[in-house]
Amino acid sequence: MENRHPASAHSGFIKPARRYVRRFMEITGLIGPYFRWLEHRIARRPGEPVIDGRPMPPRDLIVAVSGTADERWFSERGKSDAAKFMTIAKRYGLDEANVAAVLDWGCGCGRIARWIADDVIRGGGRFHGADLNPTLIRWCAANLPGVYTENGLRPPLPLGDSQFDLVYAHSVLTHLTEAVAVDWLAECARVLKPGAVALLTFHDETFAEHWGPPEVSPALKTRPYLVWNNALEGSNYLSAWTTRAHFGALARTADLDLLEIIPGSQEFPEQALAVLRRR
């Protein structure tokens, strides 16, 4: 996301010029190597190691999923997001002690799985993670409890129908174009048991207004699904934004009932969270 700088004599030229350069790199395919180079630079910055009682991924993997190499942020936000997911799941009748099977879709290098998988398995359940990035999946499989599977940019998952009591995904739909997001909503419905619940985050209009690029919030008033930086789909480079009403409409086309949407936060960057139930 671009920062907005104070107006200057050159700001009217520099901002469009940066966009043209970025678009040229997207069209030519140079944006991929450039974006990975930026991630590598971030991962090489010095940082304080964190010991939280769970395996900690290498810094380059943390950057790939978080955009930062800050182990403390990775640990603390992973723990708080895991607690939030399980608190909401309990509100709808599920917890680590009675859930039979959980899917962490877009598990990355286990930012949330590190705090949930062990409890689910010790409670007699199954924990499964899936992600687009094979490097992240290999790390999870070697270091975390549960089963981890690579998936493509588009469905299907290499999993059978009606397997899971709970599917959750944090900041996965936020990096997909609308058509691909719709396909994944349907895939979530396919792997859920009838009546089971999905918890999926997304960038809503509240998040856009307070934390998004300045152009996004006004655009959502006329375009209910907006893609920013339309390249490298499935990575942090692309960001997708949609209104709560439009997200609900998309979910209903995927055999999912919308139970509630918790709007994005105005106080700190926390995405909206949709609670969905398979019909």
Short mmCIF file of C-alpha atoms in Angstrom, two decimals, residues 3-279:
data_model
loop_
_atom_site.label_atom_id
_atom_site.label_comp_id
_atom_site.label_asym_id
_atom_site.label_seq_id
_atom_site.Cartn_x
_atom_site.Cartn_y
_atom_site.Cartn_z
CA ASN A 3 1.68 6.15 1.79
CA ARG A 4 0.17 9.55 1.30
CA HIS A 5 2.84 12.22 1.59
CA PRO A 6 2.30 15.96 2.22
CA ALA A 7 1.61 17.96 -0.91
CA SER A 8 4.68 19.39 -2.64
CA ALA A 9 5.55 20.99 -5.93
CA HIS A 10 6.41 17.57 -7.35
CA SER A 11 3.71 15.40 -5.75
CA GLY A 12 1.37 15.67 -8.72
CA PHE A 13 4.05 14.18 -10.95
CA ILE A 14 5.72 11.67 -8.64
CA LYS A 15 2.59 9.81 -7.63
CA PRO A 16 1.41 9.03 -11.21
CA ALA A 17 5.01 8.24 -12.20
CA ARG A 18 5.29 5.61 -9.46
CA ARG A 19 2.02 4.07 -10.61
CA TYR A 20 3.21 3.89 -14.22
CA VAL A 21 6.45 2.19 -13.15
CA ARG A 22 4.54 -0.26 -10.99
CA ARG A 23 2.08 -1.04 -13.78
CA PHE A 24 4.96 -1.58 -16.24
CA MET A 25 6.51 -4.06 -13.83
CA GLU A 26 3.16 -5.87 -13.44
CA ILE A 27 2.69 -6.17 -17.22
CA THR A 28 6.24 -7.38 -17.86
CA GLY A 29 6.30 -9.80 -14.94
CA LEU A 30 9.15 -7.96 -13.21
CA ILE A 31 6.96 -7.25 -10.20
CA GLY A 32 7.36 -10.83 -8.94
CA PRO A 33 11.17 -10.79 -8.59
CA TYR A 34 11.06 -7.20 -7.28
CA PHE A 35 8.45 -8.05 -4.63
CA ARG A 36 10.45 -11.11 -3.51
CA TRP A 37 13.59 -8.95 -3.30
CA LEU A 38 11.75 -6.52 -1.04
CA GLU A 39 10.62 -9.41 1.19
CA HIS A 40 14.20 -10.68 1.35
CA ARG A 41 15.42 -7.24 2.47
CA ILE A 42 12.79 -7.10 5.21
CA ALA A 43 13.73 -10.58 6.43
CA ARG A 44 17.39 -9.58 6.73
CA ARG A 45 16.70 -6.68 9.08
CA PRO A 46 17.91 -7.32 12.64
CA GLY A 47 15.24 -8.35 15.10
CA GLU A 48 14.78 -9.77 18.58
CA PRO A 49 14.11 -13.54 18.72
CA VAL A 50 10.97 -14.57 20.58
CA ILE A 51 10.52 -17.81 22.52
CA ASP A 52 6.82 -18.56 23.10
CA GLY A 53 6.92 -22.31 23.68
CA ARG A 54 6.08 -23.18 20.07
CA PRO A 55 8.20 -23.70 16.95
CA MET A 56 9.05 -20.33 15.37
CA PRO A 57 9.33 -20.19 11.56
CA PRO A 58 12.38 -18.67 9.85
CA ARG A 59 12.12 -14.91 9.35
CA ASP A 60 11.77 -15.13 5.55
CA LEU A 61 8.67 -17.28 5.99
CA ILE A 62 7.23 -14.86 8.54
CA VAL A 63 7.73 -12.02 6.04
CA ALA A 64 6.03 -14.01 3.27
CA VAL A 65 2.81 -14.26 5.27
CA SER A 66 2.94 -11.11 7.40
CA GLY A 67 4.91 -8.49 5.50
CA THR A 68 7.10 -8.09 8.59
CA ALA A 69 9.89 -10.09 10.21
CA ASP A 70 8.77 -9.10 13.72
CA GLU A 71 8.63 -12.37 15.66
CA ARG A 72 6.87 -10.70 18.60
CA TRP A 73 4.06 -9.44 16.36
CA PHE A 74 3.84 -12.86 14.66
CA SER A 75 3.54 -14.61 18.01
CA GLU A 76 1.20 -12.21 19.80
CA ARG A 77 -1.15 -11.56 16.89
CA GLY A 78 -1.25 -15.25 16.05
CA LYS A 79 -2.23 -16.04 19.62
CA SER A 80 -4.88 -13.31 19.77
CA ASP A 81 -6.36 -14.23 16.37
CA ALA A 82 -6.51 -17.89 17.40
CA ALA A 83 -8.30 -16.94 20.62
CA LYS A 84 -10.74 -14.78 18.69
CA PHE A 85 -11.56 -17.57 16.24
CA MET A 86 -12.13 -20.13 18.97
CA THR A 87 -14.20 -17.71 21.09
CA ILE A 88 -16.52 -17.12 18.13
CA ALA A 89 -16.59 -20.85 17.30
CA LYS A 90 -17.69 -21.57 20.87
CA ARG A 91 -20.51 -19.05 20.47
CA TYR A 92 -21.80 -21.33 17.71
CA GLY A 93 -21.35 -24.57 19.66
CA LEU A 94 -17.77 -25.55 18.79
CA ASP A 95 -14.59 -25.64 20.86
CA GLU A 96 -11.28 -27.51 20.97
CA ALA A 97 -12.77 -30.22 23.21
CA ASN A 98 -15.68 -31.25 20.98
CA VAL A 99 -14.75 -30.26 17.44
CA ALA A 100 -13.98 -33.30 15.31
CA ALA A 101 -12.10 -31.68 12.43
CA VAL A 102 -10.70 -28.20 11.73
CA LEU A 103 -9.32 -26.76 8.49
CA ASP A 104 -6.96 -23.78 8.53
CA TRP A 105 -7.32 -22.62 4.92
CA GLY A 106 -4.35 -20.45 3.94
CA CYS A 107 -2.41 -21.55 7.00
CA GLY A 108 0.83 -19.93 5.84
CA CYS A 109 3.65 -20.86 8.22
CA GLY A 110 1.24 -21.58 11.05
CA ARG A 111 0.75 -18.14 12.59
CA ILE A 112 -2.64 -19.25 13.96
CA ALA A 113 -2.24 -23.02 13.68
CA ARG A 114 0.61 -22.87 16.23
CA TRP A 115 -2.00 -21.92 18.86
CA ILE A 116 -4.92 -24.17 17.83
CA ALA A 117 -3.70 -27.43 16.28
CA ASP A 118 -2.34 -29.03 19.43
CA ASP A 119 -5.51 -28.35 21.46
CA VAL A 120 -7.73 -29.79 18.73
CA ILE A 121 -5.65 -32.95 18.44
CA ARG A 122 -5.37 -33.43 22.22
CA GLY A 123 -9.16 -33.14 22.35
CA GLY A 124 -9.44 -36.10 19.97
CA GLY A 125 -10.02 -34.06 16.79
CA ARG A 126 -8.22 -33.71 13.47
CA PHE A 127 -6.39 -30.57 12.37
CA HIS A 128 -5.64 -29.89 8.71
CA GLY A 129 -3.82 -26.93 7.14
CA ALA A 130 -3.75 -25.95 3.46
CA ASP A 131 -1.82 -23.25 1.62
CA LEU A 132 -0.77 -22.13 -1.85
CA ASN A 133 2.93 -21.88 -0.95
CA PRO A 134 4.71 -25.27 -0.86
CA THR A 135 7.61 -23.89 1.22
CA LEU A 136 5.23 -22.83 3.97
CA ILE A 137 3.44 -26.18 3.87
CA ARG A 138 6.70 -28.09 4.18
CA TRP A 139 7.68 -26.07 7.25
CA CYS A 140 4.31 -26.66 8.92
CA ALA A 141 4.37 -30.37 8.17
CA ALA A 142 7.84 -30.70 9.66
CA ASN A 143 7.22 -28.58 12.77
CA LEU A 144 3.55 -28.47 13.77
CA PRO A 145 0.95 -31.08 14.76
CA GLY A 146 -1.64 -31.91 12.14
CA VAL A 147 -1.72 -32.67 8.42
CA TYR A 148 -0.72 -29.99 5.87
CA THR A 149 -1.58 -29.94 2.18
CA GLU A 150 -0.64 -27.72 -0.75
CA ASN A 151 -3.47 -26.27 -2.84
CA GLY A 152 -3.61 -24.36 -6.13
CA LEU A 153 -4.70 -20.77 -6.67
CA ARG A 154 -8.14 -22.12 -7.56
CA PRO A 155 -10.05 -25.01 -6.01
CA PRO A 156 -10.39 -27.85 -5.41
CA LEU A 157 -8.60 -28.76 -2.22
CA PRO A 158 -7.29 -32.35 -2.23
CA LEU A 159 -9.92 -33.22 0.38
CA GLY A 160 -13.23 -35.03 0.38
CA ASP A 161 -16.71 -33.54 0.78
CA SER A 162 -18.29 -32.73 4.15
CA GLN A 163 -15.21 -33.33 6.31
CA PHE A 164 -14.91 -30.36 8.65
CA ASP A 165 -16.79 -28.93 11.60
CA LEU A 166 -14.88 -25.65 11.33
CA VAL A 167 -13.03 -23.89 8.52
CA TYR A 168 -11.22 -20.65 9.25
CA ALA A 169 -9.11 -18.35 7.10
CA HIS A 170 -7.41 -15.13 8.09
CA SER A 171 -6.47 -12.68 5.31
CA VAL A 172 -6.83 -15.17 2.45
CA LEU A 173 -9.83 -13.78 0.56
CA THR A 174 -8.12 -10.40 0.91
CA HIS A 175 -5.60 -11.45 -1.77
CA LEU A 176 -7.99 -12.88 -4.39
CA THR A 177 -9.89 -11.46 -7.34
CA GLU A 178 -13.66 -11.72 -7.11
CA ALA A 179 -14.13 -14.73 -9.41
CA VAL A 180 -11.48 -16.73 -7.54
CA ALA A 181 -12.91 -15.68 -4.17
CA VAL A 182 -16.36 -16.90 -5.21
CA ASP A 183 -14.91 -20.28 -6.22
CA TRP A 184 -13.23 -20.58 -2.82
CA LEU A 185 -16.40 -19.74 -0.93
CA ALA A 186 -18.07 -22.62 -2.74
CA GLU A 187 -15.10 -24.85 -1.92
CA CYS A 188 -15.36 -23.98 1.77
CA ALA A 189 -19.01 -25.01 1.63
CA ARG A 190 -18.06 -28.28 -0.09
CA VAL A 191 -15.60 -29.41 2.59
CA LEU A 192 -17.79 -28.31 5.52
CA LYS A 193 -20.25 -30.73 7.08
CA PRO A 194 -23.90 -29.65 6.73
CA GLY A 195 -24.58 -27.12 9.48
CA ALA A 196 -20.86 -26.56 10.15
CA VAL A 197 -19.28 -23.11 10.41
CA ALA A 198 -16.69 -21.09 8.48
CA LEU A 199 -14.92 -18.02 9.90
CA LEU A 200 -13.44 -15.90 7.09
CA THR A 201 -11.87 -12.45 7.27
CA PHE A 202 -12.00 -9.78 4.56
CA HIS A 203 -11.32 -6.07 3.96
CA ASP A 204 -14.66 -4.30 4.43
CA GLU A 205 -15.61 -0.65 4.01
CA THR A 206 -14.65 0.18 7.61
CA PHE A 207 -11.18 -1.29 7.19
CA ALA A 208 -10.84 0.53 3.86
CA GLU A 209 -11.79 3.89 5.34
CA HIS A 210 -9.32 3.72 8.21
CA TRP A 211 -6.47 1.53 6.97
CA GLY A 212 -6.63 1.22 3.20
CA PRO A 213 -5.10 3.25 0.35
CA PRO A 214 -6.98 6.58 0.16
CA GLU A 215 -8.50 5.76 -3.23
CA VAL A 216 -10.17 2.54 -2.07
CA SER A 217 -12.84 3.82 0.31
CA PRO A 218 -14.50 6.23 -2.19
CA ALA A 219 -14.32 3.60 -4.94
CA LEU A 220 -16.23 1.05 -2.83
CA LYS A 221 -19.27 3.33 -2.92
CA THR A 222 -19.74 2.49 -6.61
CA ARG A 223 -17.75 -0.75 -7.01
CA PRO A 224 -18.60 -3.33 -4.34
CA TYR A 225 -15.50 -5.47 -5.02
CA LEU A 226 -12.21 -3.73 -5.71
CA VAL A 227 -8.77 -5.17 -6.44
CA TRP A 228 -5.70 -3.05 -5.60
CA ASN A 229 -2.37 -3.98 -7.28
CA ASN A 230 -3.81 -6.60 -9.62
CA ALA A 231 -0.83 -8.95 -9.95
CA LEU A 232 0.71 -11.88 -8.03
CA GLU A 233 -2.73 -13.11 -7.01
CA GLY A 234 -2.62 -15.06 -3.77
CA SER A 235 0.29 -13.00 -2.40
CA ASN A 236 0.39 -9.96 -0.15
CA TYR A 237 1.03 -7.78 -3.19
CA LEU A 238 -2.61 -7.97 -4.33
CA SER A 239 -5.25 -6.69 -1.93
CA ALA A 240 -9.01 -7.12 -2.39
CA TRP A 241 -11.73 -4.97 -0.81
CA THR A 242 -15.48 -5.51 -0.65
CA THR A 243 -18.50 -4.19 1.19
CA ARG A 244 -20.18 -6.23 3.89
CA ALA A 245 -23.43 -6.35 1.90
CA HIS A 246 -21.65 -7.64 -1.20
CA PHE A 247 -19.71 -10.25 0.77
CA GLY A 248 -22.99 -11.55 2.17
CA ALA A 249 -24.43 -11.79 -1.33
CA LEU A 250 -21.38 -13.73 -2.57
CA ALA A 251 -21.60 -16.14 0.37
CA ARG A 252 -25.27 -16.87 -0.29
CA THR A 253 -24.46 -17.96 -3.86
CA ALA A 254 -22.03 -20.51 -2.40
CA ASP A 255 -24.56 -22.47 -0.31
CA LEU A 256 -23.50 -20.58 2.82
CA ASP A 257 -25.80 -18.71 5.20
CA LEU A 258 -24.40 -15.51 6.69
CA LEU A 259 -24.83 -15.65 10.47
CA GLU A 260 -23.00 -12.45 11.36
CA ILE A 261 -20.33 -10.02 10.20
CA ILE A 262 -18.06 -8.35 12.72
CA PRO A 263 -16.94 -5.13 11.00
CA GLY A 264 -13.32 -4.14 10.64
CA SER A 265 -11.87 -2.14 13.51
CA GLN A 266 -11.40 1.63 13.55
CA GLU A 267 -8.93 1.50 16.46
CA PHE A 268 -6.30 -0.82 14.96
CA PRO A 269 -5.89 -2.78 11.70
CA GLU A 270 -8.26 -5.72 12.24
CA GLN A 271 -10.18 -7.12 9.29
CA ALA A 272 -13.90 -7.79 9.16
CA LEU A 273 -14.90 -11.34 10.10
CA ALA A 274 -17.79 -13.23 8.52
CA VAL A 275 -19.42 -16.16 10.31
CA LEU A 276 -20.99 -18.53 7.78
CA ARG A 277 -22.89 -21.79 8.08
CA ARG A 278 -23.20 -24.46 5.40
CA ARG A 279 -26.81 -25.12 4.51
#
